């Protein structure tokens, strides 16, 4: 019979900085899920107020507001589930299935006005957390993730006075910093020693980057 893996190896299976395996003194999972949902809803309200702040022709509808707030709440709930999966040290098949589901929880953030910035939500966590990649690969992915941020800055500067542009852009950075941090629980690597073949990783990363760029350009074109 093969020896059981050591405690250190089990803890390394799906390690992410800042996450420790579950123990009796940690917050229970229902509270984590409630906190994720509440945090997502709060960030959604914060984002909705930001949209009102930067708008030159503000319009308020309950349907639009609820869609935004519920979308953020769904994303927050999903990422708290991803956090719990990592904390519980789920094995790769189970964690992969959970990550697919929790990634789907991010998709509402890419709909409507959030579309142009969605590549940042996907690519920034990859560049920040995949320390197993080469430095050049992480810089390249980070550069693609930065493009939508620069696009938002350009749009704000065209429509708003300087002070309002600066405040609106900093506000945007705070919102997306929270989203990117939370998305890291889904998009960070599973450090269990397994790696896909290099060709698969290169092609997959290139396809993801191109797809994100194309989706952003298409939405930009629609808006223009």
XYZ file of C-alpha atoms in Angstrom:
224
model
C 0.000 0.000 0.000
C 1.357 3.402 -0.940
C 2.175 5.670 2.001
C -0.309 8.410 2.777
C 0.840 11.935 1.853
C 2.272 13.983 4.656
C 0.314 16.803 6.291
C 2.566 19.322 4.528
C 1.841 17.785 1.138
C -1.905 17.718 1.781
C -1.822 21.366 2.777
C 0.161 22.199 -0.380
C -2.412 20.544 -2.644
C -4.393 23.674 -3.463
C -2.507 26.344 -1.574
C -3.174 30.034 -2.089
C -1.392 32.761 -0.110
C -3.487 33.729 2.904
C -5.516 30.506 3.026
C -4.890 27.857 5.623
C -6.513 24.425 5.838
C -9.747 24.315 7.805
C -9.446 24.019 11.549
C -11.783 24.186 14.489
C -10.935 27.828 15.260
C -11.822 29.154 11.788
C -15.052 30.843 10.775
C -17.781 28.328 9.922
C -18.720 27.903 6.277
C -22.242 29.403 6.512
C -20.790 32.617 7.911
C -18.177 32.701 5.139
C -20.886 32.356 2.487
C -23.030 35.031 4.145
C -20.015 37.342 4.350
C -19.226 36.745 0.675
C -22.793 37.496 -0.347
C -23.013 40.591 1.854
C -19.635 41.851 0.650
C -20.643 41.361 -2.972
C -23.940 43.182 -2.456
C -22.172 46.058 -0.712
C -19.638 46.324 -3.520
C -22.515 46.278 -6.009
C -24.159 49.233 -4.268
C -20.781 50.995 -4.250
C -20.420 50.321 -7.985
C -23.950 51.562 -8.695
C -23.234 54.844 -6.891
C -20.010 55.147 -8.919
C -21.959 54.737 -12.154
C -24.263 57.540 -11.043
C -21.249 59.705 -10.175
C -19.535 59.353 -13.563
C -22.689 59.590 -15.678
C -23.232 62.779 -17.687
C -26.873 61.842 -18.214
C -27.841 59.916 -15.077
C -30.791 57.580 -15.330
C -32.082 55.495 -12.437
C -34.091 52.318 -12.906
C -34.802 49.710 -10.279
C -34.336 46.896 -12.797
C -30.878 48.100 -13.781
C -29.849 48.725 -10.193
C -31.060 45.328 -9.003
C -29.259 43.609 -11.885
C -25.984 45.280 -10.927
C -26.289 44.663 -7.189
C -27.470 41.053 -7.570
C -24.678 40.379 -10.085
C -22.068 41.550 -7.591
C -23.765 39.582 -4.816
C -23.664 36.424 -6.951
C -19.979 36.963 -7.657
C -19.217 37.497 -3.970
C -21.117 34.367 -2.954
C -19.363 32.307 -5.630
C -15.887 33.467 -4.633
C -16.550 32.730 -0.980
C -17.422 29.173 -2.067
C -14.117 28.985 -3.951
C -12.334 30.167 -0.809
C -14.012 27.420 1.224
C -13.020 24.807 -1.327
C -9.390 25.816 -1.089
C -9.532 26.020 2.686
C -10.928 22.486 2.796
C -8.087 21.243 0.567
C -10.412 19.641 -1.968
C -8.694 17.324 -4.393
C -8.090 18.498 -7.943
C -11.210 16.982 -9.619
C -13.573 18.393 -6.999
C -11.809 21.758 -6.857
C -11.736 22.046 -10.634
C -15.491 21.462 -10.815
C -16.025 24.048 -8.080
C -13.798 26.568 -9.871
C -15.808 26.170 -13.075
C -18.993 26.905 -11.133
C -17.504 29.857 -9.269
C -16.079 31.299 -12.488
C -19.613 31.247 -13.867
C -20.523 33.383 -10.860
C -18.262 36.110 -12.250
C -19.987 36.253 -15.633
C -22.754 38.704 -14.597
C -20.006 41.271 -14.011
C -19.148 41.119 -17.725
C -22.627 41.953 -18.962
C -23.847 45.312 -20.263
C -21.621 48.218 -19.162
C -19.238 45.884 -17.323
C -18.208 44.128 -20.530
C -15.189 46.247 -21.518
C -13.557 45.789 -18.096
C -14.300 42.059 -17.745
C -10.907 41.005 -19.201
C -9.287 42.704 -16.220
C -11.366 40.604 -13.823
C -10.151 37.429 -15.548
C -6.556 38.236 -16.455
C -5.359 40.331 -13.498
C -5.803 37.496 -10.949
C -3.974 35.141 -13.300
C -1.011 37.513 -13.577
C -0.941 38.145 -9.824
C -1.334 34.593 -8.511
C 0.369 32.305 -11.031
C 3.842 32.529 -9.584
C 4.684 29.300 -11.411
C 4.605 31.158 -14.750
C 7.619 32.894 -16.192
C 8.014 36.596 -15.464
C 7.536 37.472 -19.128
C 4.266 35.548 -19.302
C 2.920 37.266 -16.194
C 3.938 40.688 -17.488
C 2.282 40.003 -20.847
C -0.965 38.875 -19.203
C -0.830 41.834 -16.837
C -0.395 44.222 -19.762
C -3.498 42.823 -21.468
C -5.379 43.106 -18.164
C -4.332 46.751 -17.913
C -5.736 47.704 -21.330
C -9.404 47.909 -20.200
C -8.353 50.043 -17.221
C -6.698 52.524 -19.571
C -9.812 52.455 -21.748
C -11.970 53.425 -18.756
C -9.555 56.230 -17.907
C -9.789 57.565 -21.476
C -13.589 57.482 -21.488
C -13.771 59.295 -18.164
C -11.309 61.968 -19.279
C -13.327 62.636 -22.438
C -16.651 63.107 -20.653
C -15.807 64.603 -17.252
C -13.836 67.553 -15.836
C -10.380 66.826 -14.462
C -11.223 66.553 -10.748
C -14.262 64.387 -11.384
C -12.185 62.207 -13.725
C -9.520 61.640 -11.072
C -12.057 60.840 -8.357
C -14.061 58.591 -10.689
C -10.974 56.701 -11.830
C -9.693 56.137 -8.284
C -13.182 54.987 -7.317
C -13.133 52.550 -10.244
C -9.756 51.173 -9.129
C -11.071 50.502 -5.608
C -14.091 48.616 -6.975
C -12.056 46.479 -9.346
C -9.312 45.845 -6.806
C -11.970 44.187 -4.649
C -13.281 42.146 -7.575
C -9.810 41.048 -8.690
C -8.877 40.028 -5.144
C -12.036 37.943 -4.791
C -11.665 36.383 -8.251
C -8.246 35.132 -7.208
C -9.904 32.407 -5.130
C -11.212 30.925 -8.366
C -8.398 31.781 -10.753
C -5.336 31.136 -8.601
C -3.452 27.924 -9.459
C -3.861 24.567 -7.767
C -0.380 23.896 -6.450
C -0.440 20.123 -6.262
C 2.510 19.425 -8.528
C 0.411 18.680 -11.639
C 0.902 20.861 -14.699
C -0.678 20.734 -18.126
C 1.738 20.274 -21.055
C 3.511 23.511 -21.966
C 1.907 23.673 -25.420
C -1.569 23.379 -23.902
C -0.833 26.132 -21.393
C 0.582 28.498 -24.011
C -2.269 27.960 -26.467
C -4.901 28.199 -23.748
C -3.468 31.397 -22.293
C -3.130 32.972 -25.739
C -6.703 32.039 -26.643
C -7.991 33.448 -23.353
C -6.112 36.730 -23.819
C -7.239 37.110 -27.433
C -10.825 36.278 -26.524
C -10.847 38.856 -23.736
C -9.366 41.508 -26.007
C -11.823 40.784 -28.809
C -14.796 40.902 -26.462
C -13.597 44.223 -25.118
C -13.029 45.680 -28.587
C -16.449 44.519 -29.765
C -18.172 46.128 -26.828
C -16.150 49.299 -27.290
C -17.221 49.387 -30.916
C -20.856 48.954 -29.937
C -20.596 51.800 -27.456
C -18.942 54.080 -30.035
